[in-house]
Amino acid sequence: MSRDASKRGTPTRLFRHSGVVECEVDDQQDLTTEKRAFLSLAMMKGVGFHTLWQIAESQRSFQSVFNSSGEDLVQLLKSRGARLPNSSKADWKEIMSSLARSVDQLEATFQASQIQIVLRSDESYPRTLLHLDDPPHWLFVQGNTEVLTAPSIAIVGTRDPSPEGLWLAEYVGLTLRHWGRPTVSGLALGIDQAIHNASLAAKVPTIAVLGTGITVDYPKNIGPIRKKIVDAGGAVITEYLPGESYSAINFVRRNRLQAALARALIPVQWKERSGTAHTVRFAAGLGRAIAGLRLPTWDPRSINLPDGRGPRHVFTVPGQDEAFRAFVEKSLSDDLLYRQTSFL
């Protein structure tokens, strides 16, 4: 889990914030009191992901915590890992006043950029994430929240694909219209971005799961593709706080969300020690269908899928094209308590 001291974007004195891609959107409702309290706590200097997670795990509302008296609030936050600066009562009053103004500013940015906070109690929260041992207590979602609850296909792979890997990504991309379902990937360079672009070309929504905060420009200059994803009815999502930067553990935890959101996983090109391998293992543990791909020239032993509760098969393409399409298509309509089925 990301700790409060994990790497973040540069904070101001009291809060974290950075630029985010703006999209043309309709007016949205103001944040609920609970979400505003969550955002207020998240923007306090010394409070981070770990502290907020501990509060949520204790089943206390963020509103009840934030409405505590100054001394009680400080002690409660410190008991959950926050590193708050020493402040007098006068300082604390100014801090809370400045914090309120900062939350107003960030809320306005969220509205202009079509960003919503989705809590686990919200109807728009994707229930498939509850299959995880540690489902997110919150999500930041830029774009269409409804796409998160549709049956989808996770398609991931290496950041440094070979020409053969790019061919496989293009092959899968050309099949997306056949399934007509949203895709899930990680917005990383290489295979992930190839799949997002192929989804846009196929006119199917695509979901980008970030390993950073929703306001972070990572990979660098990713704004144009994010805007295309949102404008096309897709979504960019993360559980990390605004301004929070990347880390190895953040990407691992991000990968569990990719696996849990989707009903099927297609790892395109990957190594056994890689981020994609983490996603494959998460999918296997969750009972998701896994469709591995190999070219006829590849060693049959080059792709090994882990044991899991769901169906899995490595397909040779071209050659087993119909079987591959049928395998994925069935997984999209099947119960998530999968049964082993032969498609060959």
Short mmCIF file of C-alpha atoms in Angstrom, two decimals:
data_model
loop_
_atom_site.label_atom_id
_atom_site.label_comp_id
_atom_site.label_asym_id
_atom_site.label_seq_id
_atom_site.Cartn_x
_atom_site.Cartn_y
_atom_site.Cartn_z
CA MET A 1 0.00 0.00 0.00
CA SER A 2 1.23 3.50 -0.70
CA ARG A 3 2.43 5.17 2.48
CA ASP A 4 1.93 8.82 3.46
CA ALA A 5 5.60 9.42 2.81
CA SER A 6 5.43 8.06 -0.74
CA LYS A 7 6.60 10.21 -3.63
CA ARG A 8 4.13 12.96 -4.55
CA GLY A 9 3.75 15.97 -6.72
CA THR A 10 5.08 19.20 -5.24
CA PRO A 11 2.72 20.36 -2.43
CA THR A 12 1.88 23.90 -1.49
CA ARG A 13 1.96 24.77 2.19
CA LEU A 14 -1.40 23.19 2.87
CA PHE A 15 -2.51 21.12 -0.06
CA ARG A 16 -1.54 19.16 -3.15
CA HIS A 17 -2.71 20.18 -6.59
CA SER A 18 -1.49 20.25 -10.18
CA GLY A 19 -2.92 20.88 -13.64
CA VAL A 20 -5.29 18.44 -15.31
CA VAL A 21 -6.71 18.08 -18.79
CA GLU A 22 -9.95 20.02 -19.17
CA CYS A 23 -12.89 18.61 -21.12
CA GLU A 24 -16.16 20.09 -22.28
CA VAL A 25 -18.75 18.82 -19.82
CA ASP A 26 -22.21 19.56 -18.51
CA ASP A 27 -22.56 21.12 -15.08
CA GLN A 28 -22.10 18.62 -12.26
CA GLN A 29 -23.53 18.62 -8.76
CA ASP A 30 -21.36 19.93 -5.96
CA LEU A 31 -19.46 17.43 -3.87
CA THR A 32 -21.48 15.77 -1.12
CA THR A 33 -20.56 16.65 2.45
CA GLU A 34 -18.83 13.29 2.88
CA LYS A 35 -16.78 13.67 -0.29
CA ARG A 36 -15.85 17.23 0.58
CA ALA A 37 -14.65 16.05 3.99
CA PHE A 38 -12.63 13.30 2.30
CA LEU A 39 -11.06 15.80 -0.09
CA SER A 40 -10.34 18.21 2.76
CA LEU A 41 -8.51 15.52 4.72
CA ALA A 42 -6.67 14.40 1.58
CA MET A 43 -5.39 17.93 0.99
CA MET A 44 -4.07 18.46 4.52
CA LYS A 45 -0.30 18.58 4.75
CA GLY A 46 0.94 15.39 6.42
CA VAL A 47 -2.19 13.35 5.61
CA GLY A 48 -1.94 10.83 2.80
CA PHE A 49 -3.28 7.64 1.29
CA HIS A 50 -2.38 5.42 4.24
CA THR A 51 -4.08 7.64 6.83
CA LEU A 52 -7.26 7.94 4.78
CA TRP A 53 -7.30 4.19 4.15
CA GLN A 54 -7.04 3.54 7.91
CA ILE A 55 -9.94 5.89 8.57
CA ALA A 56 -12.08 4.15 5.96
CA GLU A 57 -11.14 0.72 7.33
CA SER A 58 -12.31 1.82 10.78
CA GLN A 59 -15.76 2.43 9.24
CA ARG A 60 -15.84 6.01 10.46
CA SER A 61 -17.17 8.55 8.02
CA PHE A 62 -14.75 11.16 6.74
CA GLN A 63 -17.27 13.80 7.74
CA SER A 64 -17.31 12.68 11.39
CA VAL A 65 -13.52 12.72 11.47
CA PHE A 66 -13.17 16.11 9.81
CA ASN A 67 -15.82 17.65 12.09
CA SER A 68 -13.89 16.64 15.21
CA SER A 69 -12.47 19.43 17.35
CA GLY A 70 -8.98 20.59 16.41
CA GLU A 71 -7.13 18.68 19.14
CA ASP A 72 -9.20 15.52 18.67
CA LEU A 73 -8.73 15.67 14.90
CA VAL A 74 -4.96 16.03 15.22
CA GLN A 75 -4.70 13.11 17.63
CA LEU A 76 -6.95 10.92 15.50
CA LEU A 77 -5.00 11.63 12.33
CA LYS A 78 -1.64 11.11 14.03
CA SER A 79 -2.85 7.78 15.44
CA ARG A 80 -3.42 6.69 11.85
CA GLY A 81 -0.02 7.65 10.56
CA ALA A 82 -0.41 11.32 9.66
CA ARG A 83 2.61 13.56 10.09
CA LEU A 84 1.05 16.85 11.02
CA PRO A 85 3.09 19.95 11.85
CA ASN A 86 2.78 21.43 15.34
CA SER A 87 0.24 24.25 15.22
CA SER A 88 -1.27 26.67 17.71
CA LYS A 89 -5.02 27.24 17.92
CA ALA A 90 -4.61 30.42 15.90
CA ASP A 91 -2.56 28.57 13.29
CA TRP A 92 -5.15 25.81 13.16
CA LYS A 93 -7.97 28.28 12.54
CA GLU A 94 -6.04 29.79 9.63
CA ILE A 95 -5.18 26.33 8.31
CA MET A 96 -8.84 25.29 8.24
CA SER A 97 -9.90 28.55 6.59
CA SER A 98 -7.22 28.22 3.91
CA LEU A 99 -8.09 24.55 3.45
CA ALA A 100 -11.74 25.41 2.76
CA ARG A 101 -10.69 27.84 0.03
CA SER A 102 -8.34 25.27 -1.45
CA VAL A 103 -11.06 22.62 -1.56
CA ASP A 104 -13.33 25.09 -3.35
CA GLN A 105 -10.62 25.63 -5.97
CA LEU A 106 -9.99 21.92 -6.49
CA GLU A 107 -13.71 21.19 -6.66
CA ALA A 108 -14.01 23.79 -9.43
CA THR A 109 -11.11 22.14 -11.26
CA PHE A 110 -12.80 18.75 -10.92
CA GLN A 111 -16.05 20.09 -12.34
CA ALA A 112 -14.28 21.73 -15.28
CA SER A 113 -12.37 18.51 -15.98
CA GLN A 114 -15.26 16.06 -15.52
CA ILE A 115 -13.67 14.43 -12.47
CA GLN A 116 -15.82 12.77 -9.84
CA ILE A 117 -15.09 11.05 -6.55
CA VAL A 118 -16.77 7.66 -6.34
CA LEU A 119 -16.99 6.10 -2.89
CA ARG A 120 -17.54 2.43 -2.22
CA SER A 121 -21.08 3.22 -1.04
CA ASP A 122 -22.02 4.90 -4.35
CA GLU A 123 -24.19 3.14 -6.93
CA SER A 124 -21.63 3.97 -9.61
CA TYR A 125 -18.89 2.07 -7.76
CA PRO A 126 -17.93 -0.98 -9.88
CA ARG A 127 -19.00 -4.01 -7.86
CA THR A 128 -16.41 -6.29 -9.50
CA LEU A 129 -13.76 -4.47 -7.45
CA LEU A 130 -15.34 -5.98 -4.34
CA HIS A 131 -13.90 -9.33 -5.44
CA LEU A 132 -10.53 -8.00 -4.28
CA ASP A 133 -9.24 -8.62 -0.77
CA ASP A 134 -8.55 -4.88 -0.55
CA PRO A 135 -11.05 -3.08 -2.80
CA PRO A 136 -10.54 0.69 -3.04
CA HIS A 137 -12.57 2.77 -0.63
CA TRP A 138 -12.67 5.55 -3.23
CA LEU A 139 -11.94 6.23 -6.88
CA PHE A 140 -11.24 9.42 -8.76
CA VAL A 141 -12.96 9.12 -12.13
CA GLN A 142 -12.52 11.46 -15.07
CA GLY A 143 -15.23 10.82 -17.62
CA ASN A 144 -18.06 8.33 -17.79
CA THR A 145 -18.71 6.43 -14.55
CA GLU A 146 -21.26 4.12 -16.20
CA VAL A 147 -18.59 2.45 -18.34
CA LEU A 148 -16.97 1.10 -15.16
CA THR A 149 -19.86 -1.27 -14.52
CA ALA A 150 -20.09 -2.69 -18.07
CA PRO A 151 -18.52 -6.09 -18.89
CA SER A 152 -15.05 -5.24 -20.16
CA ILE A 153 -11.79 -6.72 -21.44
CA ALA A 154 -8.43 -5.86 -19.88
CA ILE A 155 -5.64 -5.80 -22.48
CA VAL A 156 -2.15 -5.06 -21.22
CA GLY A 157 1.47 -5.58 -22.16
CA THR A 158 5.03 -4.37 -22.18
CA ARG A 159 6.13 -0.74 -22.38
CA ASP A 160 8.81 -1.76 -24.90
CA PRO A 161 7.09 -4.02 -27.44
CA SER A 162 8.80 -5.72 -30.34
CA PRO A 163 7.37 -5.40 -33.86
CA GLU A 164 5.68 -8.76 -33.23
CA GLY A 165 4.14 -7.45 -30.01
CA LEU A 166 2.80 -4.39 -31.79
CA TRP A 167 1.36 -6.65 -34.49
CA LEU A 168 -0.47 -8.65 -31.80
CA ALA A 169 -1.80 -5.44 -30.26
CA GLU A 170 -3.06 -4.36 -33.69
CA TYR A 171 -4.59 -7.81 -34.20
CA VAL A 172 -6.50 -7.54 -30.92
CA GLY A 173 -7.47 -3.98 -31.77
CA LEU A 174 -9.05 -5.07 -35.04
CA THR A 175 -11.13 -7.62 -33.10
CA LEU A 176 -12.59 -5.10 -30.66
CA ARG A 177 -15.55 -4.24 -32.90
CA HIS A 178 -16.49 -7.94 -32.89
CA TRP A 179 -16.88 -7.94 -29.11
CA GLY A 180 -18.21 -4.39 -28.86
CA ARG A 181 -17.21 -4.07 -25.21
CA PRO A 182 -15.13 -1.54 -23.28
CA THR A 183 -11.42 -2.17 -22.83
CA VAL A 184 -9.24 -1.64 -19.77
CA SER A 185 -5.54 -0.80 -19.83
CA GLY A 186 -2.94 1.25 -18.00
CA LEU A 187 -2.17 4.21 -20.31
CA ALA A 188 1.52 3.28 -20.25
CA LEU A 189 3.74 3.62 -23.29
CA GLY A 190 3.84 0.63 -25.62
CA ILE A 191 1.05 -1.96 -25.65
CA ASP A 192 -1.28 -0.08 -23.28
CA GLN A 193 -1.43 3.07 -25.39
CA ALA A 194 -1.72 0.99 -28.55
CA ILE A 195 -4.84 -0.64 -27.09
CA HIS A 196 -6.37 2.66 -25.99
CA ASN A 197 -5.82 4.07 -29.49
CA ALA A 198 -7.19 0.92 -31.12
CA SER A 199 -10.28 1.16 -28.91
CA LEU A 200 -10.83 4.75 -29.99
CA ALA A 201 -10.48 3.70 -33.64
CA ALA A 202 -12.95 0.85 -33.09
CA LYS A 203 -15.37 3.25 -31.37
CA VAL A 204 -15.53 1.23 -28.16
CA PRO A 205 -15.07 2.98 -24.80
CA THR A 206 -11.76 2.47 -23.06
CA ILE A 207 -10.81 2.78 -19.40
CA ALA A 208 -7.33 3.94 -18.39
CA VAL A 209 -6.27 2.93 -14.87
CA LEU A 210 -3.55 5.18 -13.48
CA GLY A 211 -0.77 4.47 -11.01
CA THR A 212 -0.69 8.17 -10.07
CA GLY A 213 -3.10 10.81 -8.89
CA ILE A 214 -5.79 11.97 -11.31
CA THR A 215 -4.11 15.37 -11.79
CA VAL A 216 -0.64 14.03 -12.65
CA ASP A 217 0.63 14.26 -16.23
CA TYR A 218 2.17 10.79 -16.49
CA PRO A 219 3.40 9.51 -18.84
CA LYS A 220 4.54 12.98 -19.85
CA ASN A 221 2.30 14.84 -22.31
CA ILE A 222 -0.47 12.26 -22.00
CA GLY A 223 -3.19 14.94 -22.01
CA PRO A 224 -4.36 14.58 -25.64
CA ILE A 225 -5.06 10.84 -25.40
CA ARG A 226 -6.76 11.29 -22.03
CA LYS A 227 -9.06 13.88 -23.58
CA LYS A 228 -9.87 11.56 -26.48
CA ILE A 229 -10.69 8.73 -24.05
CA VAL A 230 -13.05 10.92 -22.04
CA ASP A 231 -14.67 12.55 -25.08
CA ALA A 232 -15.35 9.09 -26.56
CA GLY A 233 -17.33 7.93 -23.51
CA GLY A 234 -14.50 6.23 -21.66
CA ALA A 235 -12.89 7.02 -18.32
CA VAL A 236 -9.57 7.67 -16.64
CA ILE A 237 -9.54 6.35 -13.07
CA THR A 238 -7.26 6.04 -10.06
CA GLU A 239 -7.44 5.42 -6.34
CA TYR A 240 -4.44 7.69 -5.68
CA LEU A 241 -4.80 11.19 -4.31
CA PRO A 242 -4.56 14.34 -6.45
CA GLY A 243 -0.91 15.15 -7.07
CA GLU A 244 0.40 11.75 -5.94
CA SER A 245 3.25 10.63 -8.19
CA TYR A 246 4.23 7.17 -9.37
CA SER A 247 6.06 4.44 -7.45
CA ALA A 248 6.67 0.74 -7.98
CA ILE A 249 4.10 -0.26 -5.35
CA ASN A 250 1.53 2.15 -6.83
CA PHE A 251 1.80 0.40 -10.19
CA VAL A 252 1.44 -3.05 -8.59
CA ARG A 253 -1.71 -1.95 -6.78
CA ARG A 254 -2.96 -0.33 -9.98
CA ASN A 255 -2.61 -3.67 -11.76
CA ARG A 256 -5.02 -5.37 -9.36
CA LEU A 257 -7.70 -2.86 -10.40
CA GLN A 258 -7.20 -3.64 -14.09
CA ALA A 259 -7.68 -7.34 -13.40
CA ALA A 260 -10.71 -6.85 -11.16
CA LEU A 261 -12.57 -4.40 -13.40
CA ALA A 262 -12.59 -6.75 -16.39
CA ARG A 263 -14.18 -10.12 -17.04
CA ALA A 264 -11.35 -11.26 -19.30
CA LEU A 265 -7.67 -10.46 -19.59
CA ILE A 266 -5.56 -10.54 -22.76
CA PRO A 267 -1.84 -10.15 -21.98
CA VAL A 268 -0.34 -9.25 -25.35
CA GLN A 269 3.44 -9.33 -24.88
CA TRP A 270 5.03 -9.69 -21.47
CA LYS A 271 7.74 -11.20 -19.32
CA GLU A 272 7.27 -13.35 -16.24
CA ARG A 273 8.86 -10.62 -14.09
CA SER A 274 6.90 -7.52 -15.11
CA GLY A 275 3.91 -5.37 -14.32
CA THR A 276 1.84 -7.34 -16.81
CA ALA A 277 2.77 -10.51 -14.94
CA HIS A 278 1.29 -8.97 -11.79
CA THR A 279 -1.95 -8.28 -13.66
CA VAL A 280 -2.01 -11.87 -14.95
CA ARG A 281 -1.57 -13.25 -11.43
CA PHE A 282 -4.27 -10.98 -10.04
CA ALA A 283 -6.64 -12.09 -12.81
CA ALA A 284 -5.90 -15.75 -12.14
CA GLY A 285 -6.55 -15.31 -8.43
CA LEU A 286 -9.85 -13.54 -9.14
CA GLY A 287 -11.07 -16.26 -11.49
CA ARG A 288 -11.02 -14.08 -14.58
CA ALA A 289 -10.68 -15.66 -18.02
CA ILE A 290 -7.17 -15.25 -19.44
CA ALA A 291 -6.48 -15.47 -23.17
CA GLY A 292 -2.77 -15.62 -23.91
CA LEU A 293 -1.55 -14.99 -27.45
CA ARG A 294 1.43 -16.29 -29.39
CA LEU A 295 2.56 -16.18 -32.99
CA PRO A 296 3.07 -19.44 -34.91
CA THR A 297 6.84 -18.82 -34.90
CA TRP A 298 7.06 -18.53 -31.11
CA ASP A 299 8.16 -21.37 -28.85
CA PRO A 300 4.97 -22.96 -27.41
CA ARG A 301 6.65 -22.89 -24.00
CA SER A 302 7.29 -19.15 -24.15
CA ILE A 303 3.95 -18.23 -22.54
CA ASN A 304 2.93 -19.81 -19.25
CA LEU A 305 -0.35 -18.78 -17.65
CA PRO A 306 -0.67 -19.34 -13.89
CA ASP A 307 -3.25 -21.68 -12.42
CA GLY A 308 -6.46 -20.00 -11.36
CA ARG A 309 -10.18 -20.51 -10.80
CA GLY A 310 -11.09 -19.20 -14.25
CA PRO A 311 -10.58 -20.57 -17.76
CA ARG A 312 -7.26 -19.87 -19.43
CA HIS A 313 -5.75 -20.77 -22.77
CA VAL A 314 -2.90 -19.67 -25.01
CA PHE A 315 -4.09 -19.14 -28.57
CA THR A 316 -1.88 -19.20 -31.65
CA VAL A 317 -2.80 -16.38 -34.02
CA PRO A 318 -3.24 -16.39 -36.87
CA GLY A 319 -4.64 -19.90 -36.80
CA GLN A 320 -6.94 -20.16 -33.79
CA ASP A 321 -8.73 -16.90 -34.48
CA GLU A 322 -12.31 -18.16 -34.13
CA ALA A 323 -11.51 -20.02 -30.92
CA PHE A 324 -9.86 -16.91 -29.48
CA ARG A 325 -12.84 -14.69 -30.30
CA ALA A 326 -15.31 -17.23 -28.90
CA PHE A 327 -13.32 -17.64 -25.69
CA VAL A 328 -13.34 -13.92 -24.97
CA GLU A 329 -16.95 -13.48 -26.09
CA LYS A 330 -18.17 -16.17 -23.70
CA SER A 331 -16.21 -14.70 -20.81
CA LEU A 332 -17.99 -11.38 -21.33
CA SER A 333 -21.41 -12.95 -20.84
CA ASP A 334 -20.50 -15.70 -18.39
CA ASP A 335 -20.91 -15.58 -14.63
CA LEU A 336 -17.71 -14.53 -12.90
CA LEU A 337 -17.72 -17.91 -11.18
CA TYR A 338 -16.26 -19.39 -14.34
CA ARG A 339 -16.46 -22.96 -15.53
CA GLN A 340 -13.77 -24.56 -17.63
CA THR A 341 -14.98 -24.83 -21.22
CA SER A 342 -13.30 -26.02 -24.40
CA PHE A 343 -13.37 -23.75 -27.46
CA LEU A 344 -11.07 -25.79 -29.69
#
